[in-house]
Amino acid sequence: MLDRRAFLLASGASAVSATMPVIAAPPPAGRSPTLAKLLDGFFEAGLRRRPESATQLGLDKGADADLRARLTDLSDAGRAAQRAETQRELARLGTIDRATLSPADRLDYDVVLYTRRSAADVQRFDFGGSGYGPSPYVVSQQTGAYQSVPDFLDTKHPIATAADADAYLSRLSAFATQLDAETARMRHDEGVGVVPPDFILDLTLAQMAKLRVPASQALVVTSLARRATAKGLGDTYGARATTIYEREVLPAIDRQIAEIQSLRAKATHDAGLWRLRQGEDFYSVALRTTTTDSRSPEDVHRFGLDEARAISSRLDAELRRQGMTKGGIGKRMAALYKNPAQLYPNTDAGKAQAIAYCNAKLDAIRAKLPTAFKRIPQYQFEVRRVPPQTEAGAASAFSQSPALDGSRPGLVYFNLRDAAEWPKFCLATTVYHEGLPGHQFEGGLALSNTDLPRIRKTGGFSGYAEGWALYAEQLADEIGMYDDDPLGRLGYLKFQLFRANRCVVDTGIHHYRWGREKAVAYFVEQEGEALGFAAREVERYCVTPGQACSYKIGHSVFTGLREQAKANMGQRFSLPDWHEAVLGLGRVPLDILRQENEAWSAARTT
C-alpha cells in the first residue's frame, strides 16, 4: 500500500513478518487460476513501472531486486508507456467472461476493472501529475519528485549492505533525471495553458529553496553517509553521494527553480480549475475518481452544507455543556484553540510532547478494539512528525502503511510546523483517523487478508479509505474514548464539521469560482480554524481537486449502510460481524460497497 499522496493507498518487524505473503500465492480454492494469473501479472507490471512501490512494500528482492536501484520513469516516453499499459490491461480484462467467475472472483474483477477505467479517464488529459489524487500540476507544493524522493530515500530505501548503498546512489542519479523530466513537463503544460496559481508557485519555490542546500546539509547525502557508516560499509558513500548531488542533482534543482520562476512571472491568482481550457472536465473526472461517487459538484456542495448544519448543531450542544455559550461556533472554537492548557510549546521539545501524546492515544485504543472487531492487524504502528523540510506544503496529517512483510511499521505523520495549529483536544481524533481504527487498521487488515490478490491488498480508493477513517473517528467516540475527555469529543465533532466544509470549499474553489482568500476565510469563520491550517488545506485542494470531498461522502455511505443493515436485521445485527463484512471486502468503490452490503444484509434476514 503506497503513501496516500500517491493516490493508491499503501514498519519494527512484527510477528506477522514470517507469515505474510511476499510473493504470489496460489489462488484460494474455488478461485479462477486464469484471473489470478492475470491480476498478479498486472501487479508485477505495476511494480516494474513504479519501483518506489516495490521498496515501500518490501518487494524489491528476488526477481525484483533490480527495482531497488530504480525510480519511476517520468519522461514523456514513460508516461506514454503507462497509458499504453492501461489500454492493454483493459483489453486483457475484456477477454475474461465475467459470468463464469465465482462471486469472490467477480468482486476482484470488478474492482480492478474500475481502477483501469478510472486510470484511462485521468490519462485522457495530457497535462498534470498526481498527489492525493489526479493533479493538474506536475510540480507544486505537494506534487513532484523534489518533495517526495528525499524523504523516500531517507525513510524507505534500506541500507543494510553495500548493494543497498550502491542502489541508493543509482536512485540519487535517477532523482536528477526525474527532476529534469518534470521540468520538461511543466514547459509542456504551460504550452496548453496549465500554470499553477501564483501562491502555489510561491509555496513551491519556498520548499525548493530548503532543498537547495550544500551537500553537507542535503538529506539525500547525509542519510546515505550516516547509515552506510553505521552499517560498517566505510566512509566513501558520503563522498560518492556528494559528487552525484553536486554534478547532477543540484543543476537539475536549479533548472527546475528557474522554470518555476519563469512560470511565476506569468501566473494569476485564480485558484480553481474553472480557468483551464479542460478544467471543468478535469474536475468532474477528479471528483468521480477520488470519491468513487457520481454526484455532481452542485450536489456535493449542497451535501456539504446540509451535513455542516447538522454537525454544527451537535457541536453547539457540546460547547454549551462546557459553559461556552457566547458567539457562533467559529468564535467559540477559536477561543478553545487559544486555551493555553491545550497548547504544546512551539519548540522541538513541545512538538516531541505532542507526538508522545499521540502515541499514547494509539496505545490506549488498542485495548478496546476487540469489542468492535473480529480481527486486529498485527502490524506495528507509530506516530511521527512531518520532516521540517517539507512542513510548509505538507498536509496537516497523513498516513503511510507498513511494508507488506511487516519489516517497517505503519506511520502516522502530524505537521507540527506551528504547534498552535494542533491543540491537544484535536489530536486524538486524528490519531484514530490516521491510525487505529482508521487507515492503519483498515490497511493492515487488507495487507494481511489472504483471500485478496496482491493487486487488491495494495491498491485503494479514497472514497472507501477516507470514508472508513472518518467513520473510525465516530466509532472511537462510540466505544468510549471520550468518556473522560469531553474536550476531545469537541475535537472529534470539529473535524466532522471540517470534513463537511471540505465538500463546500472544494466545490466552491473549482466550480463556484471561489478565490483562495474566500476559501480560507470560510474555514476560519465556520469552525474557528487556525489560519495557517486553513490556508494549507485550501492550497492542497487547489492542486489535488476533488479528493477532499471523499471523506464526508464516504463516511455518509458507511454510516448509512450500517443503519440500513441494523434496520434490516434487527436483533440479528452484530457490529463486529458487520465490520468484518465491509472490511473483509478489501478496498472497493462506494457503489460496489453498497451492492455488497445489501447482499450481505439480505442473506442474513431471509
XYZ file of C-alpha atoms in Angstrom:
606
model
C 0.000 0.000 0.000
C 1.574 3.224 -1.095
C 1.702 6.625 0.507
C -1.782 8.158 0.252
C -0.227 11.035 -1.620
C 0.377 8.627 -4.495
C -3.411 8.012 -4.671
C -3.054 4.241 -4.315
C -3.193 3.566 -0.647
C -0.201 1.776 0.576
C 7.006 -0.579 9.775
C 9.640 -2.554 13.548
C 9.280 -6.042 12.435
C 6.170 -7.703 13.764
C 5.173 -11.252 14.475
C 3.413 -11.476 11.137
C 6.549 -10.932 9.093
C 7.216 -14.638 8.803
C 3.685 -15.416 7.698
C 2.800 -12.508 5.426
C 2.700 -13.431 1.719
C 5.543 -11.632 -0.030
C 5.325 -13.497 -3.320
C 2.366 -14.505 -5.421
C 0.454 -17.308 -3.707
C -1.851 -19.853 -5.377
C -5.434 -18.576 -5.539
C -7.772 -19.796 -2.776
C -9.864 -22.871 -3.534
C -12.681 -22.184 -5.970
C -10.987 -19.163 -7.494
C -10.036 -18.847 -11.154
C -6.332 -19.556 -11.795
C -6.626 -17.639 -15.086
C -7.883 -14.477 -13.372
C -5.383 -14.881 -10.530
C -2.509 -15.092 -13.015
C -3.805 -12.080 -14.935
C -4.178 -9.903 -11.837
C -0.808 -10.922 -10.460
C 0.689 -10.001 -13.817
C -0.924 -6.574 -13.517
C 0.535 -6.220 -10.029
C 4.021 -7.192 -11.164
C 3.811 -4.782 -14.106
C 2.844 -2.046 -11.657
C 5.928 -2.745 -9.564
C 8.095 -2.531 -12.678
C 6.523 0.818 -13.643
C 6.734 2.233 -10.114
C 9.843 0.802 -8.435
C 9.307 3.001 -5.382
C 6.200 0.963 -4.575
C 8.250 -2.243 -4.600
C 10.575 -0.758 -1.997
C 7.767 0.655 0.113
C 6.066 -2.749 0.160
C 9.324 -4.604 0.839
C 9.104 -6.422 -2.505
C 12.317 -5.166 -4.127
C 14.043 -8.501 -3.683
C 14.406 -11.791 -5.520
C 13.344 -11.426 -9.146
C 12.565 -7.767 -8.462
C 15.826 -6.933 -6.707
C 16.850 -4.655 -9.574
C 13.983 -2.319 -8.695
C 15.842 -1.168 -5.581
C 18.168 0.821 -7.838
C 15.441 2.470 -9.947
C 12.831 5.221 -9.794
C 9.708 5.715 -11.890
C 10.262 6.887 -15.452
C 8.579 10.313 -15.540
C 9.643 11.160 -19.084
C 7.202 11.587 -21.962
C 8.118 8.067 -23.048
C 7.404 6.743 -19.572
C 4.028 8.465 -19.454
C 3.151 7.102 -22.901
C 4.141 3.606 -21.807
C 1.869 3.852 -18.783
C -1.082 4.954 -20.932
C -0.430 2.075 -23.333
C -0.215 -0.378 -20.454
C -3.594 0.792 -19.130
C -5.191 0.116 -22.510
C -3.545 -3.322 -22.773
C -4.805 -4.263 -19.344
C -8.326 -3.138 -20.197
C -8.207 -5.265 -23.316
C -6.979 -8.287 -21.366
C -9.744 -7.867 -18.796
C -12.154 -7.842 -21.728
C -11.107 -11.392 -22.613
C -12.444 -12.716 -19.284
C -16.043 -13.969 -19.259
C -17.288 -12.366 -16.045
C -20.376 -14.572 -15.964
C -18.221 -17.667 -15.396
C -16.491 -16.258 -12.324
C -17.271 -17.052 -8.706
C -18.699 -14.199 -6.578
C -15.274 -13.567 -4.996
C -13.577 -13.508 -8.402
C -16.255 -11.208 -9.790
C -15.537 -8.779 -6.974
C -11.807 -8.808 -7.752
C -12.553 -8.423 -11.451
C -14.976 -5.521 -10.960
C -12.647 -3.652 -8.620
C -9.609 -3.955 -10.888
C -11.656 -3.065 -13.952
C -12.847 0.065 -12.148
C -9.261 1.100 -11.431
C -8.198 0.698 -15.051
C -11.186 2.611 -16.380
C -10.513 5.383 -13.864
C -6.853 5.493 -14.865
C -7.837 5.745 -18.526
C -10.186 8.636 -17.705
C -7.363 10.548 -15.998
C -4.843 9.717 -18.721
C -7.036 11.424 -21.329
C -5.594 14.700 -20.072
C -2.134 15.383 -21.435
C -1.047 17.509 -18.508
C -0.533 17.329 -14.773
C 0.656 14.778 -12.260
C -0.614 13.197 -9.060
C -0.679 13.901 -5.347
C -3.517 12.651 -3.148
C -5.286 12.103 -6.469
C -5.119 13.420 -10.012
C -3.481 16.848 -10.075
C -3.439 19.394 -12.899
C 0.084 20.396 -11.872
C 3.086 18.140 -12.268
C 5.067 20.191 -9.726
C 3.564 22.079 -6.793
C 3.925 22.224 -3.028
C 2.502 18.676 -2.876
C 3.400 17.130 -6.220
C 6.733 16.455 -7.845
C 9.845 14.403 -7.227
C 11.592 17.243 -5.381
C 9.259 16.899 -2.393
C 8.779 13.112 -2.363
C 12.103 11.497 -3.296
C 14.370 12.842 -0.495
C 12.021 11.554 2.224
C 11.546 8.284 0.313
C 15.290 7.693 0.095
C 15.778 8.577 3.749
C 12.896 6.586 5.273
C 12.040 3.831 2.773
C 15.212 2.850 0.936
C 17.003 0.304 3.169
C 20.735 0.433 3.816
C 21.955 -2.902 5.115
C 24.545 -3.974 2.536
C 26.925 -2.445 0.033
C 24.452 -3.420 -2.690
C 21.776 -1.335 -0.956
C 24.121 1.650 -0.769
C 25.065 1.274 -4.428
C 21.382 1.096 -5.335
C 20.824 4.302 -3.340
C 23.470 6.048 -5.439
C 21.724 4.875 -8.620
C 18.462 6.271 -7.337
C 20.133 9.531 -6.403
C 21.244 9.914 -10.007
C 17.739 8.915 -11.191
C 16.352 11.657 -8.929
C 18.109 14.241 -11.099
C 16.599 12.601 -14.198
C 13.128 12.782 -12.664
C 13.570 16.455 -11.836
C 14.505 17.265 -15.420
C 11.613 15.194 -16.779
C 9.165 17.120 -14.636
C 10.724 20.431 -15.607
C 10.165 19.493 -19.245
C 6.547 18.588 -18.437
C 5.997 21.980 -16.817
C 7.076 23.612 -20.067
C 4.735 21.340 -21.988
C 1.835 22.098 -19.653
C 2.457 25.816 -19.917
C 2.053 25.401 -23.666
C -1.506 24.123 -23.159
C -2.326 26.839 -20.642
C -1.838 24.872 -17.422
C 0.101 27.035 -14.948
C -0.362 26.803 -11.151
C -1.691 29.857 -9.300
C 0.876 32.364 -8.082
C 0.516 31.394 -4.419
C 1.101 27.716 -5.263
C 4.286 28.614 -7.121
C 5.424 30.742 -4.180
C 4.984 27.783 -1.827
C 6.819 25.519 -4.232
C 9.748 27.908 -4.547
C 9.957 28.234 -0.766
C 10.169 24.463 -0.386
C 12.697 24.120 -3.173
C 14.865 26.746 -1.513
C 15.043 24.464 1.535
C 16.015 21.584 -0.732
C 18.757 23.531 -2.480
C 21.451 23.354 0.163
C 25.149 22.371 0.152
C 25.865 18.663 0.038
C 26.904 18.699 3.692
C 23.318 19.691 4.591
C 21.399 17.742 1.939
C 19.243 14.927 3.322
C 19.855 12.774 0.243
C 23.591 12.886 1.009
C 23.670 12.828 4.796
C 21.154 9.971 5.032
C 23.334 7.632 2.995
C 26.575 8.715 4.654
C 25.185 8.243 8.150
C 23.514 4.893 7.525
C 26.337 3.388 5.474
C 28.841 4.255 8.196
C 26.541 2.804 10.861
C 26.418 -0.463 8.932
C 30.189 -0.647 8.680
C 30.241 -0.010 4.931
C 33.013 2.566 5.140
C 33.015 6.326 4.752
C 33.217 6.572 0.948
C 29.495 6.580 0.232
C 29.004 10.103 1.527
C 31.690 11.359 -0.845
C 30.178 9.487 -3.782
C 26.728 10.855 -2.975
C 28.205 14.347 -2.740
C 29.637 14.035 -6.244
C 26.295 12.941 -7.716
C 24.451 15.620 -5.778
C 26.754 18.417 -6.908
C 27.147 17.313 -10.521
C 23.628 16.043 -11.270
C 21.012 16.828 -8.620
C 21.846 20.460 -7.823
C 21.935 21.528 -11.506
C 18.574 19.783 -12.032
C 17.140 21.574 -8.994
C 18.403 24.888 -10.357
C 16.813 24.206 -13.732
C 13.507 23.424 -12.058
C 13.672 26.519 -9.864
C 14.379 28.647 -12.949
C 11.358 27.162 -14.724
C 9.094 27.806 -11.741
C 10.356 31.384 -11.509
C 9.556 31.807 -15.194
C 6.034 30.482 -14.630
C 5.601 32.708 -11.580
C 6.035 35.791 -13.735
C 3.029 34.698 -15.834
C 0.805 33.183 -13.136
C -2.531 34.546 -11.980
C -4.097 34.435 -8.529
C -7.175 32.477 -9.628
C -7.355 29.279 -7.599
C -9.793 26.975 -9.376
C -9.766 24.590 -12.305
C -12.570 26.563 -13.976
C -9.928 28.831 -15.519
C -8.310 25.984 -17.527
C -9.456 25.017 -21.008
C -10.331 21.467 -19.900
C -10.749 22.423 -16.278
C -14.437 21.613 -15.868
C -13.957 18.177 -17.405
C -10.817 17.531 -15.323
C -12.645 18.459 -12.128
C -15.522 16.138 -12.962
C -13.106 13.257 -13.532
C -11.067 14.042 -10.400
C -14.206 14.282 -8.263
C -15.576 10.980 -9.568
C -12.213 9.196 -9.452
C -11.372 10.138 -5.878
C -14.827 9.843 -4.306
C -15.944 6.868 -6.494
C -19.336 8.550 -6.339
C -21.305 10.043 -9.227
C -22.590 13.209 -7.532
C -22.242 16.467 -9.421
C -20.304 19.430 -7.977
C -23.639 21.092 -7.209
C -24.852 18.006 -5.336
C -21.611 17.731 -3.367
C -21.800 21.412 -2.410
C -25.382 21.052 -1.123
C -24.482 17.816 0.688
C -21.630 19.593 2.470
C -23.838 22.474 3.559
C -26.523 20.094 4.890
C -24.014 17.976 6.800
C -22.337 21.068 8.245
C -25.639 22.365 9.629
C -26.385 19.069 11.372
C -22.881 18.745 12.859
C -22.856 22.386 13.968
C -25.990 21.720 15.989
C -24.274 18.877 17.847
C -21.121 20.929 18.314
C -23.132 23.810 19.734
C -24.703 21.493 22.327
C -21.307 20.129 23.389
C -19.835 23.624 23.651
C -22.728 24.692 25.861
C -22.058 21.734 28.148
C -18.571 23.191 28.609
C -20.032 26.572 29.506
C -19.118 28.121 26.148
C -22.325 29.864 25.089
C -21.371 33.199 23.550
C -20.827 33.737 19.853
C -21.050 31.461 16.859
C -19.421 28.050 16.509
C -16.345 29.506 14.830
C -15.796 32.130 17.506
C -16.140 29.656 20.368
C -13.859 27.085 18.723
C -11.290 29.802 18.024
C -11.287 30.643 21.738
C -10.696 26.994 22.580
C -7.758 26.955 20.172
C -6.154 29.721 22.236
C -6.625 27.997 25.594
C -3.041 27.749 26.994
C -3.863 24.459 28.698
C -4.482 22.928 25.266
C -1.291 24.159 23.589
C 2.084 22.476 23.376
C 5.134 24.776 23.241
C 6.117 25.627 19.670
C 9.567 24.141 20.203
C 11.161 20.847 19.263
C 10.643 19.677 22.837
C 6.992 20.733 22.806
C 6.401 19.022 19.483
C 8.002 15.859 20.850
C 5.492 16.003 23.724
C 2.631 16.225 21.223
C 3.914 13.179 19.337
C 4.287 11.254 22.600
C 0.679 12.124 23.490
C -0.465 10.817 20.099
C 1.410 7.545 20.516
C -0.168 7.142 23.965
C -3.633 7.537 22.399
C -2.722 4.935 19.796
C -1.787 2.540 22.592
C -4.937 3.318 24.590
C -7.409 2.472 21.857
C -5.767 -0.882 21.049
C -7.247 -2.398 24.197
C -10.805 -1.503 23.140
C -10.661 -2.712 19.541
C -11.669 -6.341 20.296
C -15.095 -5.096 21.416
C -15.856 -3.934 17.875
C -13.758 -6.151 15.602
C -13.192 -9.848 14.998
C -9.683 -9.363 13.573
C -6.897 -6.995 14.640
C -3.949 -6.345 12.294
C -0.653 -7.492 13.783
C 1.479 -4.804 12.197
C 3.157 -2.199 14.356
C 2.147 1.453 14.029
C 3.588 4.712 15.322
C 3.145 8.482 15.090
C 5.904 10.774 13.825
C 6.406 14.426 12.980
C 6.433 15.572 9.336
C 10.077 16.285 8.375
C 10.729 20.029 8.860
C 11.989 20.461 5.283
C 8.534 19.657 3.841
C 6.303 21.146 6.557
C 5.409 24.274 4.583
C 3.448 22.436 1.910
C 2.668 19.081 3.534
C -0.826 18.088 4.583
C -1.754 18.643 8.208
C -1.725 14.900 8.891
C -1.386 11.776 6.777
C -0.641 8.088 6.939
C 1.839 5.692 5.330
C 1.191 1.980 5.552
C 3.608 -0.719 6.687
C 5.691 -2.886 4.420
C 3.751 -5.892 3.205
C 6.024 -8.262 5.150
C 5.878 -6.225 8.361
C 9.508 -5.137 8.126
C 8.586 -1.462 8.530
C 5.824 -0.025 10.757
C 2.803 1.886 9.573
C 3.410 5.585 10.106
C 1.090 8.451 11.029
C 2.531 11.910 10.379
C 1.495 15.195 12.014
C 2.552 18.517 10.507
C 3.760 20.461 13.545
C 5.185 23.464 11.751
C 3.153 25.563 14.184
C 2.188 23.626 17.309
C -0.696 26.044 17.904
C -2.467 24.520 14.901
C -2.642 21.219 16.813
C -4.070 21.881 20.290
C -4.356 18.766 22.428
C -8.122 18.429 22.012
C -7.691 17.992 18.233
C -5.010 15.301 18.317
C -6.835 12.191 19.491
C -9.492 12.061 16.780
C -6.804 12.449 14.122
C -4.838 9.568 15.642
C -7.978 7.431 15.371
C -8.496 8.568 11.775
C -4.959 8.048 10.542
C -4.030 5.194 12.868
C -6.394 2.876 14.769
C -9.142 2.023 13.939
C -8.719 4.170 10.813
C -6.258 3.952 7.925
C -3.642 1.797 9.585
C -6.242 -0.634 10.912
C -8.170 -0.935 7.662
C -4.981 -1.055 5.621
C -3.393 -3.605 7.914
C -6.379 -5.920 7.544
C -6.217 -5.576 3.766
C -2.495 -6.360 3.673
C -2.986 -9.451 5.849
C -6.101 -10.712 4.029
C -5.042 -13.958 2.364
C -8.212 -14.009 0.249
C -7.164 -10.888 -1.646
C -4.775 -10.875 -4.608
C -1.761 -8.628 -4.127
C -3.137 -6.006 -6.500
C -6.091 -5.517 -4.163
C -4.117 -5.673 -0.937
C -2.078 -2.681 -2.043
C -4.476 -0.611 -4.146
C -7.271 1.577 -2.922
C -9.994 4.158 -3.295
C -10.149 7.441 -1.467
C -13.934 7.277 -1.009
C -13.661 3.948 0.813
C -10.410 4.625 2.685
C -11.223 8.151 3.835
C -14.864 7.277 4.439
C -13.800 4.412 6.685
C -11.253 6.573 8.512
C -13.858 9.248 9.237
C -16.265 6.515 10.364
C -13.425 5.264 12.605
C -13.402 8.664 14.336
C -17.106 8.222 15.065
C -16.541 4.654 16.253
C -13.850 5.805 18.687
C -16.460 8.021 20.332
C -18.990 5.177 20.357
C -16.616 2.774 22.144
C -15.887 5.289 24.887
C -12.625 7.023 24.005
C -14.068 10.407 25.062
C -15.986 9.318 28.141
C -13.399 11.091 30.306
C -12.307 13.603 27.665
C -15.162 15.986 26.762
C -12.798 18.411 25.033
C -11.571 15.530 22.894
C -15.183 14.971 21.813
C -15.281 18.627 20.776
C -12.227 17.935 18.652
C -13.957 14.933 17.085
C -17.060 16.939 16.178
C -14.946 19.840 14.990
C -13.195 17.557 12.500
C -16.504 16.080 11.370
C -17.573 19.656 10.605
C -14.244 20.252 8.893
C -14.840 17.331 6.503
C -18.337 18.601 5.682
C -16.923 22.051 4.991
C -14.299 20.483 2.722
C -17.116 19.497 0.355
C -18.303 23.097 0.354
C -14.844 24.615 -0.106
C -13.509 22.200 -2.740
C -16.536 22.669 -4.967
C -16.519 26.362 -4.115
C -12.983 26.740 -5.471
C -13.271 24.620 -8.595
C -16.924 25.009 -9.552
C -18.235 28.204 -7.994
C -15.014 30.182 -8.612
C -14.093 30.996 -5.031
C -10.705 32.593 -4.527
C -8.076 31.335 -2.101
C -8.827 34.024 0.468
C -12.574 33.372 0.457
C -11.983 29.647 0.933
C -9.565 30.197 3.823
C -11.939 32.657 5.481
C -14.796 30.159 5.215
C -12.919 27.597 7.330
C -11.904 30.240 9.881
C -15.416 31.685 10.182
C -17.350 28.425 10.205
C -15.255 26.379 12.621
C -12.618 28.670 14.145
C -9.867 27.001 12.166
C -6.285 28.121 12.729
C -5.331 30.413 9.851
C -2.209 28.503 8.816
C -4.017 25.163 8.964
C -6.889 26.515 6.860
C -4.510 28.018 4.302
C -2.571 24.761 3.841
C -5.798 22.842 3.415
C -7.140 25.218 0.781
C -3.826 25.182 -1.043
C -3.949 21.394 -1.024
C -7.396 21.377 -2.643
C -6.128 23.721 -5.334
C -3.610 21.120 -6.512
C -5.481 17.864 -5.769
C -9.072 18.734 -6.670
C -11.986 16.574 -5.583
C -10.176 14.330 -3.115
C -11.146 16.414 -0.098
C -14.790 15.558 -0.776
C -14.200 11.821 -0.442
C -14.075 11.881 3.369
C -17.603 13.011 4.194
C -19.167 11.332 1.172
C -17.533 8.030 2.101
C -18.453 8.475 5.762
C -22.084 9.031 4.861
C -22.076 5.788 2.875
C -20.568 3.732 5.726
C -22.933 5.142 8.344
C -25.918 4.822 6.022
C -25.133 1.193 5.231
C -24.679 0.362 8.911
C -28.060 1.833 9.764
C -29.637 0.018 6.822
C -28.170 -3.296 7.993
C -29.420 -2.639 11.540
C -32.912 -1.878 10.285
C -32.996 -4.976 8.080
C -31.545 -7.395 10.619
C -32.897 -6.100 13.919
C -31.556 -8.157 16.833
C -29.531 -10.306 14.438
C -27.247 -7.353 13.733
C -23.732 -7.679 15.168
C -21.321 -4.766 14.932
C -18.188 -6.967 14.776
C -19.829 -9.087 12.074
C -20.744 -6.004 10.048
C -17.239 -4.607 10.364
C -15.858 -7.948 9.233
C -18.182 -7.883 6.227
C -17.236 -4.410 4.985
C -13.528 -4.707 5.821
C -13.291 -8.250 4.507
C -14.163 -6.965 1.052
C -10.900 -5.067 0.828
C -10.986 -1.558 -0.585
C -13.766 -1.124 -3.122
C -15.534 1.759 -4.901
C -18.539 3.053 -2.979
C -21.074 1.720 -5.487
C -19.644 -1.792 -5.094
C -19.644 -1.355 -1.298
C -23.364 -0.556 -1.454
C -24.098 -3.638 -3.558
C -22.085 -5.975 -1.355
C -23.609 -4.605 1.853
C -27.126 -5.114 0.514
C -26.306 -8.706 -0.446
C -24.735 -9.410 2.966
C -27.692 -7.939 4.835
C -30.251 -9.740 2.666
C -28.527 -13.096 3.167
C -28.924 -12.714 6.935
C -32.554 -11.603 7.003
C -34.021 -14.496 4.998
